[in-house]
mmCIF file of C-alpha atoms and ligand atoms in Angstrom:
data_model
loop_
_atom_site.group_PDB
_atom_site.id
_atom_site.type_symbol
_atom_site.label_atom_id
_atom_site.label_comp_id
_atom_site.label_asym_id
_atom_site.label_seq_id
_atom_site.Cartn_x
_atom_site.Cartn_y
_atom_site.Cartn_z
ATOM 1 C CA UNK A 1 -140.742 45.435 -4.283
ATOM 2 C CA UNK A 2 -141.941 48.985 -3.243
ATOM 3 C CA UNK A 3 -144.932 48.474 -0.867
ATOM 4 C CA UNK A 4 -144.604 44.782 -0.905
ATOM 5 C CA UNK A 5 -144.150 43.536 2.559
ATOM 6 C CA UNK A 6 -142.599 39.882 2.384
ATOM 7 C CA UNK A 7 -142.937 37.463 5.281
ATOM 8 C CA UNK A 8 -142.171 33.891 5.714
ATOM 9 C CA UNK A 9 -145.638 32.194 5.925
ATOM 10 C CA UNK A 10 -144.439 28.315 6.207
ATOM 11 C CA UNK A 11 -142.780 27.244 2.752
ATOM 12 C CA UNK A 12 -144.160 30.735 0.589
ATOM 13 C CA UNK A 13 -143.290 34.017 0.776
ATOM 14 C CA UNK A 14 -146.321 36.575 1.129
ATOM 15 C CA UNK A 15 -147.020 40.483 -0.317
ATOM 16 C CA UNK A 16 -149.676 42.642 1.113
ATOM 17 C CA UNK A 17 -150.714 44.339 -1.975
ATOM 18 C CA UNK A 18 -154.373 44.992 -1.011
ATOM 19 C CA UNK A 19 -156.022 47.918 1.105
ATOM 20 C CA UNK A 20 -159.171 47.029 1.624
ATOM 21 C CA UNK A 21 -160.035 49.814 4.008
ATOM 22 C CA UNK A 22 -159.979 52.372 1.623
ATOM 23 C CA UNK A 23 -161.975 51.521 -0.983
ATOM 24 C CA UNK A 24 -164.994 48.994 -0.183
ATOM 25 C CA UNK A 25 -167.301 51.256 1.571
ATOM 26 C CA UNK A 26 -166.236 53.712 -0.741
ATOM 27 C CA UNK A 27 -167.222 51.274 -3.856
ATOM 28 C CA UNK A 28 -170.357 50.032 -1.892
ATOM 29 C CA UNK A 29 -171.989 53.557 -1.436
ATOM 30 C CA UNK A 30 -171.051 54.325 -4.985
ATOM 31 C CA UNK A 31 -172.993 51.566 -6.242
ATOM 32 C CA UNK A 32 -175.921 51.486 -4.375
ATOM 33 C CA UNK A 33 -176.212 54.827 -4.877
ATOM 34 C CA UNK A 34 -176.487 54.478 -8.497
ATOM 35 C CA UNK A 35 -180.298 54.379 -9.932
ATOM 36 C CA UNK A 36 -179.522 50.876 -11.318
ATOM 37 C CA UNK A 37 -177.787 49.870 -8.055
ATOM 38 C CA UNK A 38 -174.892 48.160 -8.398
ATOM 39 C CA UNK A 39 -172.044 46.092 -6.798
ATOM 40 C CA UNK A 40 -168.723 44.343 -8.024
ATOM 41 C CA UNK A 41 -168.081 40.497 -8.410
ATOM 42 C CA UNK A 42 -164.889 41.024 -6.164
ATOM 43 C CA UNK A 43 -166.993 41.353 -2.987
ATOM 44 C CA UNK A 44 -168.190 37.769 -3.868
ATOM 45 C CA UNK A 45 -164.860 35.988 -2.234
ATOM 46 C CA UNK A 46 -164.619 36.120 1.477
ATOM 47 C CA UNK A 47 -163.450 32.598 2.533
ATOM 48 C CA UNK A 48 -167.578 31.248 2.612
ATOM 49 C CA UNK A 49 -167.407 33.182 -1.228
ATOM 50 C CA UNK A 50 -163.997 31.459 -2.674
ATOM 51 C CA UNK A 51 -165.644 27.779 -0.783
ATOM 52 C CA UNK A 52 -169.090 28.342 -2.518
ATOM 53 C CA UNK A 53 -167.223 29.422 -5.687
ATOM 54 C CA UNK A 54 -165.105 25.910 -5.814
ATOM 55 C CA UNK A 55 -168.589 24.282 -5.227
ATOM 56 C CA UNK A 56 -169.756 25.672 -8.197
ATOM 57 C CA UNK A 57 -166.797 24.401 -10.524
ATOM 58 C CA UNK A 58 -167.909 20.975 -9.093
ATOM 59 C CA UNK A 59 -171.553 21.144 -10.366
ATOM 60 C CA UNK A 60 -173.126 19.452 -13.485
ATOM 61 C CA UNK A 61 -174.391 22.181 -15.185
ATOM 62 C CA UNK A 62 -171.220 24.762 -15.087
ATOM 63 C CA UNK A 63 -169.679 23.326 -17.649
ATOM 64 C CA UNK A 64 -166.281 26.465 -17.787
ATOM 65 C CA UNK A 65 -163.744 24.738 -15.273
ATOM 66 C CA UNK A 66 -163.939 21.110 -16.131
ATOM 67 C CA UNK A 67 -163.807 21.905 -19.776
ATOM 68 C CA UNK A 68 -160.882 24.191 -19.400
ATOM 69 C CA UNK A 69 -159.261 21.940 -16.742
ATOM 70 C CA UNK A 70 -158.862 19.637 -19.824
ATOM 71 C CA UNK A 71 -157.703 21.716 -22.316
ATOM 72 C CA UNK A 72 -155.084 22.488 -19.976
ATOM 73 C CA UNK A 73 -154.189 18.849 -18.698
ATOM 74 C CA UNK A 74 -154.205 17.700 -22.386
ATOM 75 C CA UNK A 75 -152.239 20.357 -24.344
ATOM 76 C CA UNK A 76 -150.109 21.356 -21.054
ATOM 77 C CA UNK A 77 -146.658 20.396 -23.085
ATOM 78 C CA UNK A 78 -147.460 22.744 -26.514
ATOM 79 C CA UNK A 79 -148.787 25.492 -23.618
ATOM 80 C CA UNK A 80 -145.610 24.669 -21.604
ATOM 81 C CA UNK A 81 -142.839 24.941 -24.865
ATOM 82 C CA UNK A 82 -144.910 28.408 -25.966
ATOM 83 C CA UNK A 83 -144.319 29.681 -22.456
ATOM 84 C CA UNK A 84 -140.769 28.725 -21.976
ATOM 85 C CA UNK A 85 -139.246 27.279 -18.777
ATOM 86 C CA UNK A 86 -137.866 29.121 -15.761
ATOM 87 C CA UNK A 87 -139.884 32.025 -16.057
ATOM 88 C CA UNK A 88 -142.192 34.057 -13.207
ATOM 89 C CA UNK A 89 -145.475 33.174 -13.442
ATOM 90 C CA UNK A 90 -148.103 35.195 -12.639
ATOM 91 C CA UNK A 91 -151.779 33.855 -11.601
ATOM 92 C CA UNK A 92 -154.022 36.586 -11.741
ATOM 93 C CA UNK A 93 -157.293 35.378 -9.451
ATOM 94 C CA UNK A 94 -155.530 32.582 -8.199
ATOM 95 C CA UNK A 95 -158.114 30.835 -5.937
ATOM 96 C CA UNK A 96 -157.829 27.568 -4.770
ATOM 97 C CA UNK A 97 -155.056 27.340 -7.240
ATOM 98 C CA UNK A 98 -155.733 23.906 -8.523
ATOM 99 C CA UNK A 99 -155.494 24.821 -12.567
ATOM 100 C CA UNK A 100 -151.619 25.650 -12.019
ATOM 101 C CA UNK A 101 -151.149 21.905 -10.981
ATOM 102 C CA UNK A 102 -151.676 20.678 -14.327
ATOM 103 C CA UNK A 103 -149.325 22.638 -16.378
ATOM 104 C CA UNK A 104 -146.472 23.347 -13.192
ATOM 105 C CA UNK A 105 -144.589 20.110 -14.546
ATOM 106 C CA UNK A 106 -144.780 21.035 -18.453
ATOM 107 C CA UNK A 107 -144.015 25.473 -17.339
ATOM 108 C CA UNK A 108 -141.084 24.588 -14.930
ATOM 109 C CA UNK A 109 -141.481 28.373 -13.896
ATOM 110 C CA UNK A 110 -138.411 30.055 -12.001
ATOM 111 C CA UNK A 111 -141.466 31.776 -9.541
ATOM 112 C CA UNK A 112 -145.229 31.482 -9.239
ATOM 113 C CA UNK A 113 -146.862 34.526 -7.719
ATOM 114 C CA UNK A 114 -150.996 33.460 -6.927
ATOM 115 C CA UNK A 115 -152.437 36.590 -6.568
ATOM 116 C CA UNK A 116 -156.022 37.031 -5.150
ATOM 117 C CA UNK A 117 -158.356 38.814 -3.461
ATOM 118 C CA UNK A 118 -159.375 36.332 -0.848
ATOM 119 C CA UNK A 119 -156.100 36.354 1.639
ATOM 120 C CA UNK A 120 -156.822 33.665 4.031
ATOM 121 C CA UNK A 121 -158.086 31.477 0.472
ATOM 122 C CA UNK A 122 -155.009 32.623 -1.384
ATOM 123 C CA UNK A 123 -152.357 31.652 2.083
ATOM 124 C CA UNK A 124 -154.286 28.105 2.113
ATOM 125 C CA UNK A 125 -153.698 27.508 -1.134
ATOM 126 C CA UNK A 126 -150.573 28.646 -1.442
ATOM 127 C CA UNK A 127 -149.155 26.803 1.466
ATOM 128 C CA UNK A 128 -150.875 23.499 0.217
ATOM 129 C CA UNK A 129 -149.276 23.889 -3.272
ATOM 130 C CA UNK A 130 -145.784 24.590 -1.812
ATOM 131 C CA UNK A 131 -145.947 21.326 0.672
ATOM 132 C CA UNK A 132 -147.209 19.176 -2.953
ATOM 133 C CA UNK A 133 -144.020 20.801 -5.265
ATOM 134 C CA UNK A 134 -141.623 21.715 -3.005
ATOM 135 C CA UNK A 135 -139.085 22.579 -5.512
ATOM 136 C CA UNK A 136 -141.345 25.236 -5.893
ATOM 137 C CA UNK A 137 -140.933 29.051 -5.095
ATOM 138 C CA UNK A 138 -144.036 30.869 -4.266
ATOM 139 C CA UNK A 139 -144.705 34.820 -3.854
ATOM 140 C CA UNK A 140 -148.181 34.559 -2.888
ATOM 141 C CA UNK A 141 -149.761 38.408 -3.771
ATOM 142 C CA UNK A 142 -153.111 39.516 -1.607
ATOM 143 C CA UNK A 143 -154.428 42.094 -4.346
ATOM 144 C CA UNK A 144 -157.421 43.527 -5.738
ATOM 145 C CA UNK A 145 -156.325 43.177 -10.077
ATOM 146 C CA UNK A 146 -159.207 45.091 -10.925
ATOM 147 C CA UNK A 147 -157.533 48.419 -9.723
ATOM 148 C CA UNK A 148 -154.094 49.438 -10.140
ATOM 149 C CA UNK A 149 -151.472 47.194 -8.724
ATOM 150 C CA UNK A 150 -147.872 47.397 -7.808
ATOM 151 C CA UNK A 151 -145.725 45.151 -9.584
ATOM 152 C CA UNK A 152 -143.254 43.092 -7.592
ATOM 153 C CA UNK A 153 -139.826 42.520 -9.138
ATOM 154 C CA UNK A 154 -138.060 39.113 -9.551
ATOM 155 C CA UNK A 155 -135.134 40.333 -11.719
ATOM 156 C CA UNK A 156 -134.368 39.716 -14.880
ATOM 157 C CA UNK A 157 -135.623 36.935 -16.904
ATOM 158 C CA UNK A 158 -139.018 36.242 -18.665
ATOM 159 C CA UNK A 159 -142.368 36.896 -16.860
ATOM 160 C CA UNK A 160 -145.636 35.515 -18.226
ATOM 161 C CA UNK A 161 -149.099 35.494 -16.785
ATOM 162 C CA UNK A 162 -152.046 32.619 -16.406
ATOM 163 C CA UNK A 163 -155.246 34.083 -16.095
ATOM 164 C CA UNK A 164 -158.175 31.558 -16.395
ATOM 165 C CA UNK A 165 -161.498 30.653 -15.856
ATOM 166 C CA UNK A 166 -162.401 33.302 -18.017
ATOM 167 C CA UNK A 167 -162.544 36.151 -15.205
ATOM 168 C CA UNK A 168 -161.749 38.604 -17.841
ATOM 169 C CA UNK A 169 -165.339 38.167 -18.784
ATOM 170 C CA UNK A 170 -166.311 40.043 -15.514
ATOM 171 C CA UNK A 171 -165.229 42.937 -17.063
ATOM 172 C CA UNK A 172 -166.949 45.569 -19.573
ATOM 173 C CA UNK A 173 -165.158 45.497 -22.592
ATOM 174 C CA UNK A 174 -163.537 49.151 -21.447
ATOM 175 C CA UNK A 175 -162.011 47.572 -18.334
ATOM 176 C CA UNK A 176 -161.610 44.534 -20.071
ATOM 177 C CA UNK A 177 -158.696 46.952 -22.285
ATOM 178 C CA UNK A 178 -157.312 48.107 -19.250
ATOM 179 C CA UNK A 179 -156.383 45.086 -17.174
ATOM 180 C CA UNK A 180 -155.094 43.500 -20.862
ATOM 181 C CA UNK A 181 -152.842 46.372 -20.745
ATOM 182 C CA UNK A 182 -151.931 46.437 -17.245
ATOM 183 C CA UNK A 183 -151.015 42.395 -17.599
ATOM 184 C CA UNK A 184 -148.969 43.439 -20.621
ATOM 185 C CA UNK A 185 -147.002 45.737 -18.874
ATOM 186 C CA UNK A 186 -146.532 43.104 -15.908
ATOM 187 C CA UNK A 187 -145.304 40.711 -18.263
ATOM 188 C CA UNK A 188 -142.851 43.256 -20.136
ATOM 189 C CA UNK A 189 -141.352 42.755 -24.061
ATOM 190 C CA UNK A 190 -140.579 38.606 -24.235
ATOM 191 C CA UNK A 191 -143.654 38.124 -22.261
ATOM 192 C CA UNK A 192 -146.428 35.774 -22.615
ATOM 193 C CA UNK A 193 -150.317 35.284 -21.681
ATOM 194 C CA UNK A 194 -151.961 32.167 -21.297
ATOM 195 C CA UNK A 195 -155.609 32.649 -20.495
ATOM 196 C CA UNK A 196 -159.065 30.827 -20.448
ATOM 197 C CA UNK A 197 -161.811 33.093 -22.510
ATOM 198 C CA UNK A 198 -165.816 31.664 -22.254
ATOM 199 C CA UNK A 199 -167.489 31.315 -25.675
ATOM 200 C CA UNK A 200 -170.263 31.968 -26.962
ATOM 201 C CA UNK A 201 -173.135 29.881 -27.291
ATOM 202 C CA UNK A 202 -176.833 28.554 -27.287
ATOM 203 C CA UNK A 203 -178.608 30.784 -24.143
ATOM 204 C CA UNK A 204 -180.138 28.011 -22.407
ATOM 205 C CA UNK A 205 -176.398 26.150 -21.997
ATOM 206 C CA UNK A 206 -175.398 29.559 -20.338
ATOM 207 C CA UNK A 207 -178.734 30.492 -18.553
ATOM 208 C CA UNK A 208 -178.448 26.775 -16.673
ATOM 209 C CA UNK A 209 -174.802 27.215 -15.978
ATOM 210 C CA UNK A 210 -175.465 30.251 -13.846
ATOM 211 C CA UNK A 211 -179.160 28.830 -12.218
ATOM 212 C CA UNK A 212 -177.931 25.375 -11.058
ATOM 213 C CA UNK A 213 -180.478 23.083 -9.530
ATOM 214 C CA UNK A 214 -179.031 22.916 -6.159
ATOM 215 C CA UNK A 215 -178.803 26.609 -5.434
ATOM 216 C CA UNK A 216 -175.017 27.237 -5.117
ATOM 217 C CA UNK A 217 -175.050 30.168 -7.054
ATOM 218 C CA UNK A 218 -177.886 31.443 -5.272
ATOM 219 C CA UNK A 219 -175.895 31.046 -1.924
ATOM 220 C CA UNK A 220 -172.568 32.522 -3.607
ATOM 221 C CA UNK A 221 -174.817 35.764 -5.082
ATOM 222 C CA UNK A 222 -176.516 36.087 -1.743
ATOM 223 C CA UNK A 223 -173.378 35.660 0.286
ATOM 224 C CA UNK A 224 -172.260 38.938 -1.040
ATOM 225 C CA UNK A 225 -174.505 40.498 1.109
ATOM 226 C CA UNK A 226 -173.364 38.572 4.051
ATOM 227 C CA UNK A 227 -169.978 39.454 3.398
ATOM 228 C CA UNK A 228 -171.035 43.477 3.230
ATOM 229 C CA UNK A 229 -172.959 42.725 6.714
ATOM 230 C CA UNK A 230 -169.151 41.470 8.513
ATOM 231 C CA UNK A 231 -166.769 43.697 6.848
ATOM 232 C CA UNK A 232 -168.642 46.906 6.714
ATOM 233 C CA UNK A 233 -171.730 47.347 9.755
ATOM 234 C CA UNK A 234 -174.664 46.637 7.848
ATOM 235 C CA UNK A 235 -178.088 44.956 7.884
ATOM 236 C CA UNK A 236 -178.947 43.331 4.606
ATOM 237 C CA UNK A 237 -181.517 40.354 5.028
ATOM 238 C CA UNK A 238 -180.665 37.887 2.395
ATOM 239 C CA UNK A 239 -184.279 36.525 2.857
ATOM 240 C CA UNK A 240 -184.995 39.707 1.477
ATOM 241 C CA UNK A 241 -183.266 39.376 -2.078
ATOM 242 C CA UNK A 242 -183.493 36.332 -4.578
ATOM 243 C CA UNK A 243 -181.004 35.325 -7.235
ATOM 244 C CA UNK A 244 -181.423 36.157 -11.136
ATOM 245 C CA UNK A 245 -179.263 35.213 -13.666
ATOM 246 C CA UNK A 246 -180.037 35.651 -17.570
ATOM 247 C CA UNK A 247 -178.222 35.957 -21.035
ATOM 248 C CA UNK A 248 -178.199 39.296 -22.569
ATOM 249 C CA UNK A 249 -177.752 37.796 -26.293
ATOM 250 C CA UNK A 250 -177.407 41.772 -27.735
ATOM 251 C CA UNK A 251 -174.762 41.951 -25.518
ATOM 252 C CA UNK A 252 -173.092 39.103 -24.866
ATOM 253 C CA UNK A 253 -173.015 38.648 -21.520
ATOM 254 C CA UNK A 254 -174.565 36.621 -18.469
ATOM 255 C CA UNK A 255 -176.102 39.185 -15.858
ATOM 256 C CA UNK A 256 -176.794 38.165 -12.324
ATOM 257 C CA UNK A 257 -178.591 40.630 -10.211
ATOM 258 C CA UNK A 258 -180.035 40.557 -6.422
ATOM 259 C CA UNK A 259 -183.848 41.395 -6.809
ATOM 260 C CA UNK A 260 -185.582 42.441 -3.827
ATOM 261 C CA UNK A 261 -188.755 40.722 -2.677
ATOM 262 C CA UNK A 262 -190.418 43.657 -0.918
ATOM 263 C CA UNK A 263 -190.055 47.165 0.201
ATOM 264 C CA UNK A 264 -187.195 47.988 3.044
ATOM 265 C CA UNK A 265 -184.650 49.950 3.752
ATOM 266 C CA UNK A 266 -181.034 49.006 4.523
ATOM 267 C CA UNK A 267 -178.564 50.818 6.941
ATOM 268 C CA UNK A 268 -175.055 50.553 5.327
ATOM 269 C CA UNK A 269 -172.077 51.891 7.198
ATOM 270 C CA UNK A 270 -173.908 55.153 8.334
ATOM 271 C CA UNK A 271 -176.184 55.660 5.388
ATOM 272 C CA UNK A 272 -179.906 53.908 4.801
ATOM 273 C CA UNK A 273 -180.684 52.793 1.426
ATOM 274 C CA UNK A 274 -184.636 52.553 0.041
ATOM 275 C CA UNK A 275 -185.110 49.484 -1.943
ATOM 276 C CA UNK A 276 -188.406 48.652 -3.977
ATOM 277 C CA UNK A 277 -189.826 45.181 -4.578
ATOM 278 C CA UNK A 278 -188.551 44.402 -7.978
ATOM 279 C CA UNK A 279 -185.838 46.170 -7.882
ATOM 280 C CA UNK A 280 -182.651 44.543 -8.296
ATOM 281 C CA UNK A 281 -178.911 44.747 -7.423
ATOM 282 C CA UNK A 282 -176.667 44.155 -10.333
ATOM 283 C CA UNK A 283 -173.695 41.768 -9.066
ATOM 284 C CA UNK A 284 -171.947 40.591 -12.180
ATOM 285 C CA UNK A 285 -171.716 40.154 -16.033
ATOM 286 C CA UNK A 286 -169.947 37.432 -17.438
ATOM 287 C CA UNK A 287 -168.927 38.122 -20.593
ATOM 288 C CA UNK A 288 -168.733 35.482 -23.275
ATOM 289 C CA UNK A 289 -166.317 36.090 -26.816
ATOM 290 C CA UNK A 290 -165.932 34.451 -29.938
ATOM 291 C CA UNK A 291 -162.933 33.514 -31.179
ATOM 292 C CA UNK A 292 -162.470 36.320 -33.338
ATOM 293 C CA UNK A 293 -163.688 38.666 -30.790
ATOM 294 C CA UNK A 294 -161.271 38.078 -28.117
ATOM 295 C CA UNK A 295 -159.082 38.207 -31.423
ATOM 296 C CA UNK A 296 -160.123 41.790 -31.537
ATOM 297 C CA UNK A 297 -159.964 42.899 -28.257
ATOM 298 C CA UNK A 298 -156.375 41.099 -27.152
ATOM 299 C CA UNK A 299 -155.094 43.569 -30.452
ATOM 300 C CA UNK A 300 -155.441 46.577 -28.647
ATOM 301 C CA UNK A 301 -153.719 45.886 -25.781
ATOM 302 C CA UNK A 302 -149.957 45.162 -26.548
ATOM 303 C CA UNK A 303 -150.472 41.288 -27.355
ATOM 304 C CA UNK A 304 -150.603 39.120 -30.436
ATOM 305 C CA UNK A 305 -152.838 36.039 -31.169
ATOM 306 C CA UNK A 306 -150.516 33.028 -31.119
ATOM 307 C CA UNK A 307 -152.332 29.855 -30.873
ATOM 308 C CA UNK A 308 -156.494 29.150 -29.307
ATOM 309 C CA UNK A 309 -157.465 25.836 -28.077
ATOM 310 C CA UNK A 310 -160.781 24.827 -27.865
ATOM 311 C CA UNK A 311 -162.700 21.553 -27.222
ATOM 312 C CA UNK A 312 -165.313 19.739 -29.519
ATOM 313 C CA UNK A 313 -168.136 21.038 -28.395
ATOM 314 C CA UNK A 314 -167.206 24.922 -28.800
ATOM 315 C CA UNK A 315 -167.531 25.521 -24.851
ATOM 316 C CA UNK A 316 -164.299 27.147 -23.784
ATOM 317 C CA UNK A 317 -161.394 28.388 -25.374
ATOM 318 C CA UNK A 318 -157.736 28.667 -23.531
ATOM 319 C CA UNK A 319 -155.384 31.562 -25.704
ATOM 320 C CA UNK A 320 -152.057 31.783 -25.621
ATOM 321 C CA UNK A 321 -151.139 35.958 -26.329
ATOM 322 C CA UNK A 322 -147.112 37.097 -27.219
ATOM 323 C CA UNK A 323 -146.226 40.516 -25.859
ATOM 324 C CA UNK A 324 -145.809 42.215 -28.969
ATOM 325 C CA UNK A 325 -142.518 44.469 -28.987
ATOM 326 C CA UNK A 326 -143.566 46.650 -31.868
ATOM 327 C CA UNK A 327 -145.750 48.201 -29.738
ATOM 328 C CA UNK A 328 -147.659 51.348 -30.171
ATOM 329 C CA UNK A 329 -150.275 50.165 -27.899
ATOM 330 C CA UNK A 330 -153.766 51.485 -29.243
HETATM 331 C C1 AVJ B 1 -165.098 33.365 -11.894
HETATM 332 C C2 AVJ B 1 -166.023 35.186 -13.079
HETATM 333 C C3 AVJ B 1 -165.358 33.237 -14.240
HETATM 334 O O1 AVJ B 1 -168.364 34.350 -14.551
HETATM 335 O O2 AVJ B 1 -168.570 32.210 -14.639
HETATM 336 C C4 AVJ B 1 -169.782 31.594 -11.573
HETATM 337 C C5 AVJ B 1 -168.051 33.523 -11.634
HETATM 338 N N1 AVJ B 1 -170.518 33.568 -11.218
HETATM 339 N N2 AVJ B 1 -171.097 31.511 -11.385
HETATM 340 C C6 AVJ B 1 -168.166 33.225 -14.099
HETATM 341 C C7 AVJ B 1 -169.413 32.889 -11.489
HETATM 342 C C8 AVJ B 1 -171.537 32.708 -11.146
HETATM 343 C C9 AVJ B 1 -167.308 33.072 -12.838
HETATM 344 N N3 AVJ B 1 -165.980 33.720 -12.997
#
């Protein structure tokens, strides 16, 4: 377990796998000192950005969880005999952990290790899930999977991973390869990969999903900035920025952005940033993938295409991946 540190927290066990002191300031002054300033989705979940993030899987017009949330309840037994029982299951972005419920019965695993960004999100959740299956053992992982990670070791035996809600679309397509690969590795020969890929579709489906009447997503884009203010001295006004979020059809991808409602300046640990009316802060992409495309891009990292569901209306699509042992991983 190398760096892991386990302690008993209640029923689960806990690894500190995340050092957030070195790198957010780091990342923050990198990005907004790009000309198309920039910042990444993972400084979205503090514990107000995980809570705002569950409201939005609640509302009307995002239409990814509660479509996916059935695939998984109604084809949990074909996703549970492709996994096998008594393996460790990995949940990469683990958050309220409340898809794992639905297929924990059919999967049977040996282990489940939630890992997530958010610690005091990821400990909740973790704890609750261990008092509602308590023939369940939990490593609960604080980690940052978009950077290198240590891998824990539960012994022999097969490993598979869960990654849904289609949080691989955050990702360029480059980094996208990467954390395939890395997930490959964590899962080893025999391994398996069950995760929930966004499809594409009609703009304005997409464009509504990400500018809900109510303003959630507003509140979860803006609390970034919040977030930035507590963890790392600095004065962003929120009344200062507005949420944008459109489809970029050539590319494939949702886009929110932060645009700035007048000229000001913005002290960020030490340094002062200029920022223009108009201009904007890019926060995310959400990347959406055909069938064939996630095809395509699963192919070069180690993994073969065993079996896509999807539902009626082409929404979502859940894919279960085999490690493949042949290997030469392009
Ligand atoms: C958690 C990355 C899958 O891209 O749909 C929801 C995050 N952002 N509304 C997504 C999100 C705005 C979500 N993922």
């Amino acid at each position: 377990m190398a760096t892991a540190t386990a302690n008993n927290k209640d029923a689960i066990q806990y690894h500190e796998l995340h050092h957030p002191a070195d790198s957010m300031a780091a990342e923050v002054h990198a990005g907004l000192g790009r000309r198309q300033k920039t910042l990444p989705p993972k400084l979205f979940y503090d514990k107000r950005g995980s809570e705002l993030f569950d409201a939005i899987t609640r509302l009307p017009e995002y239409y990814p969880t509660r479509t996916e949330t059935a695939l998984l309840g109604k084809y949990a037994g074909e996703m549970g005999r492709l996994l096998g029982r008594q393996s460790v299951l990995f949940e990469l972005g683990s958050g309220s952990s409340d898809k794992i419920r639905l297929l924990l019965d059919a999967v049977r695993p040996r282990v489940y290790v939630p890992m997530d960004i958010s610690r005091k999100h990821l400990i909740d959740s973790a704890r609750r899930l261990a008092r509602d299956y308590p023939w369940l053992v939990i490593h609960a992982a604080c980690v940052d999977y978009s950077r290198p990670w240590a891998i824990p070791d539960f012994g022999p035996g097969r490993y598979n991973a869960f990654f849904p809600g289609s949080s691989i679309g955050n990702f360029e397509p480059a980094s996208a390869l990467k954390l395939l690969r890395q997930v490959r590795q964590l899962v080893g020969d025999g391994g398996g990969l069950l995760v929930g890929v966004d499809l594409k579709k009609d703009a304005a489906i997409l464009e509504r999903a990400y500018n809900d009447a109510q303003g959630i997503t507003a509140d979860f884009n803006l609390n970034m900035l919040a977030h930035i203010n507590r963890r790392l001295d600095a004065d962003f006004d929120p009344g200062n920025f507005a949420h944008r979020a459109i489809y970029n059809a050539s590319q494939g991808r949702i886009e929110m952005h932060l645009e700035c409602t007048c000229d000001h300046r913005v002290r960020v640990d030490g340094a002062v940033y200029h920022f223009a009316s108009g201009e904007t802060i890019h926060t995310e992409y959400s990347y959406k993938y055909s069938v064939g495309e996630f095809h395509a891009l699963a192919a070069q990292t180690g993994f073969a295409p065993v079996r896509v569901w999807t539902d009626r209306a082409g929404l979502f699509s859940v894919h279960y991946l085999k490690a493949r042992t042949d290997a030469t991983v392009s």
